[in-house]
């Protein structure tokens, strides 16, 4: 906020699990061919140079000479920090001639190295919880703890270049009489430089990524796409939504950065910490498949071949469609919801305005219908819980505006009601109508009611397309004697994307030989269990966390008894 000389630092914390998965993904791409990566549209943001990421890695081989002190220095260069007490991802610890490394992509295992002088005698993979060896290795590669890395010589050169550009920009501000901006930029950048010289990192280091990557002014940043091999196959899901997102992200990012640069909060190099433009994206992808039930004009234009996937394995059909007048639409809707509720089916209702959604939700509640209003102010986790409550039957109907479209897989929903369907516009265009109606295509009794007094062109096209698809599906089912079956899908606990679902059994303390465990080892086991408990809680695995907590308490009691016995 230039007017008050206020700079608000980003407060978003890096999701540890997502960062771990990011490292696991890039390392898999660089080390093997059979890799599948699932990414959001954010994959077009900068990620650091894949060449440097691979080049700077440490290659360790059993029985090979690698002086221990050299290894420790190299680990520090890769942004690993030494921590003999709190051993976590991105750290290493040293005890005598043994070095333990917790790789950036690891979850519950670490690398144990045993030295005999300067020779690596053993390389083992061990579990964090018990320290037991899971596998002996002959070699292993240790990749950097961050994607923003550079060789030592490049790092020093980069800092010199930052200082040079700082001097140029400060002089520009001074000549223009912008002394406040000059002082602001000088203080902020010098602070960042001092941090990078001291610890090799600073908040917002990505804004200096152009220097570390060796890119020229205006060159596109390295992204996840640069890690992919040339013959990689890229799928874009819901392309009618994703393509416009990719197209617009660069302009939005530049608009935000412009203020920071104009008022001396950042160097102009911050412009180069940006998402790819749409043209740059296309140049980096050689083989591309678009997925969409409603492809846009662009996808149709550039596609060499268009394939329709209309037949579902369950034989399900696109929903039947009915048009009803808007007069008494709410009363009719109440009746329709009650009829579906009797059959233990669910209903989605879409309106045009926030006010109408709120009023309708209140009215349905007064009528004794269990309803929830889904709106944009609800955060992701709460939204998932609301959708889960609909599937469980805690809620009979959901009312929303533009959130009841792509990505909702709700097999229990048999009716989609579209109010004011004849109000031509973005929310009632052909694409929006087809996507909304598709939410009823997971149920054998799928049905759509459009409340409208006029048949708009968008309605005509959407109805015609849906009926065309349904006819093809019916013909196929008839020819192959298939009876449509509603999808049976388990209702699981909501989880954040990227959260790991525990499949391994929880280690039991009764399996540990407590009488042979030293006090120090017992302390380490309790510390490791605490880490496991926190991870389980972060991943919403509360039952697992509770079991681990109980075991921590038992071990704590053992430690106390030992302490009392020692005093006696």
Coordinates of C-alpha atoms in Angstrom, one line a residue:
X1 CA 0.0 0.0 0.0
X2 CA 2.2 2.9 -1.3
X3 CA 0.1 5.7 0.3
X4 CA 0.9 4.4 3.8
X5 CA 4.4 2.9 3.0
X6 CA 3.0 -0.5 3.9
X7 CA 4.2 -3.8 2.4
X8 CA 2.1 -6.8 3.4
X9 CA 4.2 -10.0 3.3
X10 CA 2.7 -13.1 2.0
X11 CA 1.3 -15.1 4.9
X12 CA 0.5 -18.3 2.9
X13 CA 2.4 -21.2 4.5
X14 CA 3.9 -23.8 2.2
X15 CA 1.9 -27.0 2.6
X16 CA 4.5 -29.5 3.7
X17 CA 2.8 -32.5 2.1
X18 CA 2.2 -30.7 -1.2
X19 CA 5.9 -29.5 -1.3
X20 CA 7.0 -33.1 -0.6
X21 CA 4.8 -34.4 -3.4
X22 CA 6.2 -31.7 -5.7
X23 CA 9.8 -32.9 -5.0
X24 CA 8.7 -36.5 -5.4
X25 CA 7.1 -35.6 -8.8
X26 CA 10.1 -33.8 -10.2
X27 CA 12.5 -36.4 -9.0
X28 CA 10.4 -39.2 -10.5
X29 CA 10.3 -37.4 -13.9
X30 CA 14.1 -36.9 -13.9
X31 CA 14.9 -40.5 -12.9
X32 CA 12.3 -42.7 -14.6
X33 CA 9.9 -42.9 -17.6
X34 CA 6.8 -44.5 -16.0
X35 CA 5.6 -41.4 -14.2
X36 CA 2.1 -39.9 -14.0
X37 CA 1.8 -36.4 -12.6
X38 CA -1.5 -34.8 -11.5
X39 CA -1.2 -31.0 -11.3
X40 CA -3.4 -27.9 -11.1
X41 CA -3.2 -25.0 -13.5
X42 CA -0.6 -23.5 -11.1
X43 CA 2.0 -25.8 -12.9
X44 CA 2.6 -22.9 -15.3
X45 CA 4.2 -20.9 -12.4
X46 CA 8.0 -20.9 -11.9
X47 CA 9.7 -23.9 -10.3
X48 CA 13.4 -23.5 -10.9
X49 CA 15.7 -24.9 -13.5
X50 CA 15.4 -28.6 -14.1
X51 CA 19.0 -28.7 -15.4
X52 CA 20.4 -27.2 -12.3
X53 CA 18.1 -29.2 -10.1
X54 CA 19.5 -32.4 -11.6
X55 CA 23.1 -31.2 -12.0
X56 CA 23.5 -30.1 -8.4
X57 CA 22.2 -33.4 -6.9
X58 CA 24.6 -35.5 -4.8
X59 CA 25.3 -39.0 -6.2
X60 CA 26.3 -41.4 -3.5
X61 CA 27.7 -45.0 -4.1
X62 CA 28.5 -47.7 -1.7
X63 CA 32.2 -48.4 -1.2
X64 CA 33.1 -45.1 -3.0
X65 CA 35.3 -42.4 -1.6
X66 CA 33.3 -39.3 -0.5
X67 CA 34.9 -37.4 2.4
X68 CA 32.3 -36.8 5.1
X69 CA 33.1 -33.1 5.5
X70 CA 32.7 -32.6 1.7
X71 CA 29.3 -34.3 2.0
X72 CA 28.2 -32.0 4.8
X73 CA 29.2 -28.9 2.8
X74 CA 27.4 -30.2 -0.3
X75 CA 24.2 -30.8 1.8
X76 CA 24.4 -27.3 3.0
X77 CA 24.7 -26.1 -0.6
X78 CA 21.5 -28.0 -1.4
X79 CA 19.7 -26.1 1.3
X80 CA 19.6 -29.0 3.8
X81 CA 20.2 -27.8 7.4
X82 CA 21.9 -29.7 10.1
X83 CA 19.6 -30.6 13.1
X84 CA 20.7 -33.3 15.5
X85 CA 17.6 -32.8 17.7
X86 CA 14.6 -32.1 15.4
X87 CA 15.0 -34.4 12.5
X88 CA 12.5 -33.6 9.8
X89 CA 12.3 -33.3 6.0
X90 CA 15.1 -31.2 4.5
X91 CA 17.5 -31.8 7.4
X92 CA 20.5 -34.0 8.2
X93 CA 22.1 -35.2 11.4
X94 CA 25.6 -36.4 12.2
X95 CA 26.8 -38.8 14.9
X96 CA 30.4 -40.0 14.8
X97 CA 31.0 -41.6 11.4
X98 CA 27.2 -41.9 10.6
X99 CA 25.2 -39.3 8.6
X100 CA 21.4 -39.4 8.4
X101 CA 19.6 -37.5 5.6
X102 CA 15.9 -36.8 5.5
X103 CA 15.3 -36.2 1.7
X104 CA 13.0 -33.6 0.4
X105 CA 10.6 -36.2 -1.1
X106 CA 10.5 -38.6 1.8
X107 CA 7.6 -39.1 4.1
X108 CA 8.5 -41.6 6.8
X109 CA 11.9 -42.9 5.8
X110 CA 15.4 -41.5 5.8
X111 CA 18.8 -42.3 4.3
X112 CA 21.5 -43.7 6.7
X113 CA 25.1 -43.5 5.6
X114 CA 27.9 -45.3 7.4
X115 CA 31.5 -44.1 6.8
X116 CA 34.8 -45.8 7.3
X117 CA 37.2 -43.0 7.0
X118 CA 36.4 -41.3 3.7
X119 CA 34.6 -44.4 2.2
X120 CA 30.9 -44.9 2.3
X121 CA 30.6 -48.3 3.9
X122 CA 26.8 -48.6 4.1
X123 CA 23.8 -46.9 2.5
X124 CA 20.4 -47.9 4.1
X125 CA 16.9 -46.7 4.0
X126 CA 15.4 -46.6 7.5
X127 CA 12.0 -45.9 9.1
X128 CA 11.6 -42.6 11.0
X129 CA 9.7 -44.3 13.8
X130 CA 11.9 -47.2 14.8
X131 CA 15.1 -46.6 12.9
X132 CA 14.9 -50.1 11.4
X133 CA 16.5 -50.8 8.1
X134 CA 14.0 -51.4 5.3
X135 CA 16.4 -51.9 2.5
X136 CA 20.1 -51.8 1.8
X137 CA 21.1 -49.7 -1.2
X138 CA 24.2 -49.7 -3.5
X139 CA 23.6 -46.1 -4.6
X140 CA 21.3 -43.1 -4.1
X141 CA 20.8 -39.6 -5.4
X142 CA 20.1 -36.8 -3.0
X143 CA 18.2 -33.9 -4.7
X144 CA 18.1 -30.3 -3.4
X145 CA 15.7 -29.4 -0.6
X146 CA 14.3 -26.6 -2.7
X147 CA 13.7 -26.2 -6.4
X148 CA 15.3 -22.7 -6.3
X149 CA 19.0 -23.7 -6.3
X150 CA 22.2 -22.7 -8.1
X151 CA 25.8 -23.7 -8.0
X152 CA 28.0 -21.8 -5.6
X153 CA 29.7 -19.8 -8.4
X154 CA 26.4 -18.9 -10.0
X155 CA 24.9 -17.9 -6.7
X156 CA 27.7 -15.4 -6.0
X157 CA 27.4 -14.0 -9.6
X158 CA 23.6 -13.7 -9.1
X159 CA 24.0 -11.6 -6.0
X160 CA 26.4 -9.3 -7.8
X161 CA 23.9 -8.9 -10.6
X162 CA 21.1 -8.1 -8.1
X163 CA 23.3 -5.4 -6.6
X164 CA 24.1 -4.0 -10.0
X165 CA 20.4 -3.8 -11.0
X166 CA 19.5 -2.3 -7.6
X167 CA 22.0 0.5 -8.2
X168 CA 20.5 1.2 -11.6
X169 CA 17.0 1.3 -10.3
X170 CA 17.8 3.4 -7.3
X171 CA 19.5 6.0 -9.6
X172 CA 16.4 6.0 -11.8
X173 CA 14.2 6.8 -8.8
X174 CA 16.6 9.4 -7.5
X175 CA 16.8 11.3 -10.8
X176 CA 13.0 11.2 -11.0
X177 CA 12.8 12.8 -7.5
X178 CA 11.3 9.6 -6.1
X179 CA 13.5 9.5 -3.0
X180 CA 11.1 7.5 -0.9
X181 CA 10.8 4.8 -3.5
X182 CA 14.6 4.8 -3.9
X183 CA 15.2 4.4 -0.1
X184 CA 12.5 1.7 0.2
X185 CA 13.9 -0.4 -2.6
X186 CA 17.4 0.0 -1.3
X187 CA 16.5 -1.1 2.2
X188 CA 14.4 -4.1 1.2
X189 CA 16.8 -5.4 -1.4
X190 CA 19.9 -5.0 0.7
X191 CA 18.1 -6.9 3.5
X192 CA 17.3 -9.8 1.1
X193 CA 20.9 -9.8 -0.1
X194 CA 22.2 -10.0 3.4
X195 CA 19.8 -12.9 4.1
X196 CA 20.9 -14.8 1.0
X197 CA 24.6 -14.3 1.8
X198 CA 24.1 -15.5 5.4
X199 CA 21.6 -18.4 5.1
X200 CA 21.3 -18.9 1.3
X201 CA 17.6 -18.0 1.3
X202 CA 15.2 -15.1 1.9
X203 CA 11.5 -14.6 1.9
X204 CA 10.4 -14.0 -1.7
X205 CA 13.5 -15.5 -3.2
X206 CA 11.4 -16.5 -6.2
X207 CA 11.3 -12.8 -7.2
X208 CA 15.1 -13.1 -7.9
X209 CA 14.7 -16.5 -9.7
X210 CA 15.7 -14.9 -13.1
X211 CA 19.2 -14.3 -11.8
X212 CA 19.7 -17.8 -10.3
X213 CA 18.3 -19.5 -13.4
X214 CA 20.5 -17.5 -15.8
X215 CA 17.5 -16.2 -17.8
X216 CA 17.5 -13.0 -19.8
X217 CA 15.0 -10.2 -19.2
X218 CA 11.5 -11.3 -20.4
X219 CA 12.4 -15.0 -20.9
X220 CA 9.8 -17.4 -19.7
X221 CA 10.4 -19.1 -16.3
X222 CA 11.2 -22.7 -15.9
X223 CA 8.0 -24.6 -14.8
X224 CA 6.9 -28.2 -14.2
X225 CA 6.5 -28.5 -17.9
X226 CA 10.2 -28.1 -18.4
X227 CA 10.9 -31.2 -16.3
X228 CA 8.8 -33.3 -18.7
X229 CA 10.4 -35.2 -21.5
X230 CA 9.8 -34.0 -25.1
X231 CA 7.4 -36.9 -25.8
X232 CA 5.3 -36.4 -22.7
X233 CA 1.6 -36.7 -23.1
X234 CA -0.4 -33.8 -21.4
X235 CA -4.1 -34.1 -20.6
X236 CA -6.1 -30.9 -19.8
X237 CA -9.3 -31.7 -17.9
X238 CA -12.3 -29.4 -18.1
X239 CA -10.4 -27.6 -20.9
X240 CA -13.3 -25.2 -21.5
X241 CA -12.5 -23.7 -18.1
X242 CA -8.7 -24.4 -17.9
X243 CA -7.7 -22.7 -21.2
X244 CA -9.2 -19.3 -20.3
X245 CA -7.5 -19.6 -16.9
X246 CA -4.1 -20.2 -18.5
X247 CA -4.8 -17.3 -20.9
X248 CA -5.6 -14.8 -18.1
X249 CA -3.1 -15.7 -15.4
X250 CA -0.2 -13.7 -16.8
X251 CA -2.1 -10.4 -17.1
X252 CA -3.4 -10.8 -13.5
X253 CA 0.0 -11.5 -12.2
X254 CA 1.6 -8.6 -14.0
X255 CA -1.1 -6.2 -12.7
X256 CA -0.2 -7.2 -9.1
X257 CA 3.5 -6.8 -9.7
X258 CA 3.3 -3.4 -11.4
X259 CA 2.4 -1.6 -8.1
X260 CA 5.3 -3.3 -6.3
X261 CA 7.8 -2.3 -8.9
X262 CA 6.5 1.2 -9.5
X263 CA 6.7 2.1 -5.8
X264 CA 10.0 0.5 -4.9
X265 CA 8.9 -2.6 -3.1
X266 CA 10.5 -4.9 -5.6
X267 CA 13.1 -4.9 -8.4
X268 CA 11.8 -5.1 -12.0
X269 CA 13.1 -8.7 -12.0
X270 CA 10.0 -9.6 -10.1
X271 CA 8.1 -9.4 -13.4
X272 CA 10.0 -12.5 -14.5
X273 CA 8.7 -14.5 -11.6
X274 CA 5.4 -15.1 -13.4
X275 CA 3.2 -17.7 -15.0
X276 CA 3.7 -18.7 -18.6
X277 CA 1.7 -16.9 -21.3
X278 CA -0.6 -19.1 -23.3
X279 CA 1.8 -19.1 -26.3
X280 CA 4.7 -20.1 -24.1
X281 CA 2.6 -22.9 -22.6
X282 CA 1.8 -24.2 -26.1
X283 CA 5.4 -24.2 -27.1
X284 CA 6.4 -26.3 -24.1
X285 CA 3.8 -29.0 -24.8
X286 CA 4.2 -31.2 -27.8
X287 CA 1.4 -33.8 -27.3
X288 CA -1.9 -32.5 -25.9
X289 CA -5.4 -34.0 -25.2
X290 CA -8.3 -31.8 -24.2
X291 CA -11.1 -33.2 -22.0
X292 CA -14.4 -31.5 -21.8
X293 CA -18.1 -32.2 -22.0
X294 CA -18.5 -28.8 -23.5
X295 CA -15.3 -28.0 -25.4
X296 CA -14.7 -24.3 -26.4
X297 CA -14.2 -22.9 -29.9
X298 CA -10.4 -22.9 -29.4
X299 CA -10.2 -26.7 -28.6
X300 CA -12.4 -27.5 -31.6
X301 CA -10.3 -25.3 -33.9
X302 CA -6.9 -26.7 -33.0
X303 CA -7.7 -30.3 -32.4
X304 CA -6.6 -32.7 -35.1
X305 CA -9.2 -35.2 -34.1
X306 CA -12.3 -35.0 -31.9
X307 CA -13.5 -38.2 -30.1
X308 CA -16.8 -38.3 -28.3
X309 CA -16.9 -40.4 -25.1
X310 CA -20.6 -40.8 -24.6
X311 CA -21.0 -44.4 -23.4
X312 CA -20.7 -45.0 -19.7
X313 CA -19.6 -48.5 -18.3
X314 CA -22.7 -48.4 -16.0
X315 CA -25.0 -47.7 -19.0
X316 CA -26.2 -44.5 -17.4
X317 CA -27.9 -42.0 -19.7
X318 CA -27.8 -38.2 -19.9
X319 CA -30.8 -36.9 -17.9
X320 CA -34.3 -36.3 -19.2
X321 CA -35.3 -32.7 -19.5
X322 CA -38.6 -30.9 -18.7
X323 CA -39.5 -27.3 -19.1
X324 CA -42.0 -25.7 -16.7
X325 CA -43.4 -22.1 -16.4
X326 CA -41.8 -19.8 -13.8
X327 CA -45.3 -19.1 -12.3
X328 CA -45.5 -21.0 -9.0
X329 CA -42.0 -22.4 -9.6
X330 CA -41.1 -22.4 -5.9
X331 CA -44.2 -24.3 -4.9
X332 CA -43.6 -26.9 -7.6
X333 CA -40.0 -27.1 -6.5
X334 CA -41.0 -27.9 -3.0
X335 CA -43.2 -30.7 -4.2
X336 CA -40.4 -32.1 -6.4
X337 CA -37.8 -32.1 -3.6
X338 CA -40.3 -33.9 -1.3
X339 CA -40.9 -36.6 -3.9
X340 CA -37.2 -37.2 -4.4
X341 CA -36.6 -37.2 -0.7
X342 CA -39.1 -40.0 -0.2
X343 CA -37.0 -42.1 -2.6
X344 CA -33.8 -41.2 -0.6
X345 CA -32.6 -39.1 -3.5
X346 CA -31.0 -35.7 -3.5
X347 CA -31.6 -32.4 -5.4
X348 CA -29.4 -29.6 -6.7
X349 CA -31.1 -26.2 -7.3
X350 CA -29.3 -23.4 -9.2
X351 CA -30.5 -19.8 -9.1
X352 CA -29.2 -16.5 -10.7
X353 CA -28.5 -14.3 -7.7
X354 CA -27.0 -14.6 -4.2
X355 CA -30.1 -13.0 -2.7
X356 CA -32.5 -15.4 -4.4
X357 CA -30.4 -18.4 -3.2
X358 CA -30.5 -17.2 0.3
X359 CA -34.2 -16.5 0.2
X360 CA -35.0 -19.8 -1.4
X361 CA -32.8 -21.7 1.1
X362 CA -34.7 -20.0 4.0
X363 CA -38.1 -20.8 2.5
X364 CA -37.2 -24.4 1.9
X365 CA -36.0 -24.7 5.5
X366 CA -39.3 -23.2 6.7
X367 CA -41.1 -25.9 4.7
X368 CA -39.3 -28.5 6.6
X369 CA -36.7 -29.4 3.9
X370 CA -33.1 -30.0 5.0
X371 CA -31.3 -27.6 2.7
X372 CA -27.9 -25.9 2.5
X373 CA -26.8 -22.8 0.6
X374 CA -23.5 -23.3 -1.3
X375 CA -21.8 -20.0 -2.1
X376 CA -18.3 -18.6 -3.0
X377 CA -17.5 -17.4 0.6
X378 CA -17.4 -21.0 1.9
X379 CA -13.9 -22.3 2.0
X380 CA -12.8 -25.5 0.3
X381 CA -12.9 -27.8 3.3
X382 CA -16.3 -26.6 4.4
X383 CA -17.6 -27.1 0.9
X384 CA -16.4 -30.7 0.8
X385 CA -18.1 -31.3 4.1
X386 CA -21.4 -29.8 2.8
X387 CA -21.2 -32.0 -0.3
X388 CA -20.5 -35.0 1.9
X389 CA -23.5 -34.2 4.1
X390 CA -25.7 -34.2 1.0
X391 CA -24.5 -37.6 0.0
X392 CA -25.0 -38.9 3.5
X393 CA -28.6 -37.6 3.6
X394 CA -28.0 -35.0 6.3
X395 CA -29.1 -32.5 3.6
X396 CA -31.8 -33.2 1.0
X397 CA -31.0 -30.3 -1.3
X398 CA -28.3 -27.8 -2.2
X399 CA -29.0 -24.3 -3.5
X400 CA -26.2 -22.5 -5.4
X401 CA -25.4 -20.1 -8.2
X402 CA -22.4 -21.1 -10.2
X403 CA -20.8 -23.8 -8.0
X404 CA -23.0 -26.7 -9.0
X405 CA -21.2 -27.5 -12.2
X406 CA -17.9 -29.1 -13.2
X407 CA -16.3 -31.6 -10.9
X408 CA -19.3 -32.5 -8.7
X409 CA -19.6 -36.2 -8.7
X410 CA -22.8 -36.9 -6.6
X411 CA -24.4 -40.2 -7.5
X412 CA -27.3 -39.6 -5.1
X413 CA -28.5 -36.6 -7.0
X414 CA -31.4 -37.5 -9.3
X415 CA -32.9 -34.0 -9.9
X416 CA -31.3 -30.8 -11.0
X417 CA -33.7 -27.8 -10.9
X418 CA -32.7 -24.7 -12.9
X419 CA -34.6 -21.5 -11.9
X420 CA -35.0 -18.7 -14.4
X421 CA -33.5 -20.8 -17.2
X422 CA -34.6 -18.4 -19.8
X423 CA -32.5 -15.5 -18.5
X424 CA -29.9 -15.5 -21.3
X425 CA -26.3 -14.8 -20.1
X426 CA -23.1 -16.4 -18.7
X427 CA -25.0 -18.4 -16.0
X428 CA -27.6 -19.6 -18.5
X429 CA -25.5 -20.0 -21.6
X430 CA -25.3 -23.3 -23.5
X431 CA -22.1 -24.4 -21.8
X432 CA -23.3 -23.6 -18.3
X433 CA -26.7 -25.3 -18.9
X434 CA -25.1 -28.5 -20.2
X435 CA -22.6 -28.7 -17.4
X436 CA -25.3 -28.0 -14.8
X437 CA -27.6 -30.6 -16.3
X438 CA -24.8 -33.1 -16.3
X439 CA -24.8 -33.3 -12.5
X440 CA -27.9 -35.5 -12.8
X441 CA -26.2 -38.0 -15.1
X442 CA -24.8 -40.2 -12.3
X443 CA -28.3 -41.5 -11.4
X444 CA -30.5 -43.9 -13.2
X445 CA -33.5 -41.6 -12.6
X446 CA -31.6 -38.5 -13.6
X447 CA -34.0 -35.6 -14.5
X448 CA -33.7 -31.9 -15.1
X449 CA -36.4 -29.3 -14.7
X450 CA -35.9 -25.9 -16.3
X451 CA -38.2 -23.2 -15.1
X452 CA -38.7 -20.8 -18.0
X453 CA -41.4 -18.9 -19.9
X454 CA -39.3 -18.5 -23.1
X455 CA -37.2 -21.1 -24.9
X456 CA -33.9 -19.2 -25.5
X457 CA -31.3 -20.2 -28.1
X458 CA -29.0 -21.4 -25.4
X459 CA -31.7 -23.6 -24.0
X460 CA -32.5 -25.0 -27.4
X461 CA -28.9 -25.9 -28.1
X462 CA -28.3 -27.4 -24.6
X463 CA -31.5 -29.5 -24.8
X464 CA -30.7 -30.6 -28.3
X465 CA -27.2 -31.7 -27.5
X466 CA -28.2 -33.5 -24.3
X467 CA -31.0 -35.3 -26.2
X468 CA -28.6 -36.3 -29.0
X469 CA -26.2 -37.8 -26.5
X470 CA -29.0 -39.6 -24.7
X471 CA -30.3 -41.1 -27.9
X472 CA -26.8 -42.5 -28.7
X473 CA -26.6 -44.0 -25.2
X474 CA -30.1 -45.5 -25.4
X475 CA -29.3 -47.1 -28.8
X476 CA -26.1 -48.6 -27.5
X477 CA -27.8 -50.0 -24.3
X478 CA -30.5 -51.5 -26.4
X479 CA -28.1 -53.1 -28.8
X480 CA -26.0 -54.6 -26.0
X481 CA -28.9 -55.3 -23.5
X482 CA -27.5 -53.0 -20.8
X483 CA -29.7 -51.7 -18.0
X484 CA -28.6 -48.4 -16.6
X485 CA -27.3 -48.7 -13.0
X486 CA -26.8 -45.8 -10.5
X487 CA -23.1 -45.4 -9.5
X488 CA -22.4 -46.9 -6.1
X489 CA -19.6 -44.8 -4.7
X490 CA -18.2 -45.0 -1.1
X491 CA -18.6 -41.9 1.0
X492 CA -15.2 -41.2 2.5
X493 CA -13.9 -38.6 4.9
X494 CA -13.1 -35.3 3.2
X495 CA -9.4 -34.8 2.6
X496 CA -7.2 -32.0 1.3
X497 CA -5.8 -32.6 -2.1
X498 CA -2.4 -34.2 -1.8
X499 CA -3.0 -35.6 1.8
X500 CA -1.7 -39.1 2.2
X501 CA -4.1 -41.8 3.2
X502 CA -2.4 -44.1 5.6
X503 CA -2.4 -47.7 4.5
X504 CA 0.4 -49.0 6.7
X505 CA -0.5 -50.5 10.1
X506 CA 0.4 -48.4 13.1
X507 CA 3.6 -49.7 14.8
X508 CA 2.7 -51.1 18.2
X509 CA 4.9 -50.4 21.1
X510 CA 4.4 -54.0 22.4
X511 CA 6.5 -55.1 19.4
X512 CA 9.4 -53.0 20.8
X513 CA 11.8 -54.6 23.3
X514 CA 11.5 -51.8 25.9
X515 CA 13.9 -53.5 28.3
X516 CA 16.7 -53.3 25.7
X517 CA 16.0 -49.7 24.7
X518 CA 18.2 -47.0 26.3
X519 CA 16.6 -43.8 27.7
X520 CA 18.0 -41.7 24.8
X521 CA 16.5 -44.2 22.3
X522 CA 13.2 -44.1 24.1
X523 CA 13.2 -40.3 23.9
X524 CA 13.8 -40.4 20.2
X525 CA 11.0 -42.9 19.7
X526 CA 8.6 -40.6 21.5
X527 CA 9.8 -37.7 19.4
X528 CA 9.2 -39.6 16.2
X529 CA 5.8 -40.8 17.4
X530 CA 4.9 -37.2 18.0
X531 CA 5.8 -36.3 14.5
X532 CA 3.7 -39.2 13.2
X533 CA 0.8 -38.1 15.3
X534 CA 1.0 -34.5 14.0
X535 CA 1.2 -35.7 10.4
X536 CA -1.9 -37.9 10.9
X537 CA -3.8 -35.0 12.4
X538 CA -2.8 -32.7 9.5
X539 CA -4.0 -35.4 7.0
X540 CA -7.3 -35.6 9.0
X541 CA -6.6 -39.1 10.1
X542 CA -7.8 -38.5 13.6
X543 CA -8.4 -42.1 14.6
X544 CA -4.8 -43.0 13.6
X545 CA -3.6 -39.9 15.5
X546 CA -5.5 -41.0 18.6
X547 CA -3.9 -44.5 18.6
X548 CA -0.5 -43.0 18.3
X549 CA -1.3 -40.5 21.1
X550 CA -2.2 -43.4 23.4
X551 CA 1.1 -45.1 22.6
X552 CA 3.0 -41.9 23.3
X553 CA 1.3 -41.8 26.7
X554 CA 2.3 -45.5 27.4
X555 CA 5.9 -44.8 26.5
X556 CA 5.8 -41.7 28.7
X557 CA 4.7 -43.8 31.6
X558 CA 7.6 -46.2 31.0
X559 CA 10.0 -43.3 30.9
X560 CA 8.6 -42.0 34.2
X561 CA 8.9 -45.4 35.9
X562 CA 12.5 -45.7 34.8
X563 CA 13.3 -42.2 36.2
X564 CA 11.7 -43.1 39.6
X565 CA 13.6 -46.4 39.7
X566 CA 16.9 -44.6 38.9
X567 CA 16.3 -42.1 41.8
X568 CA 15.8 -45.0 44.2

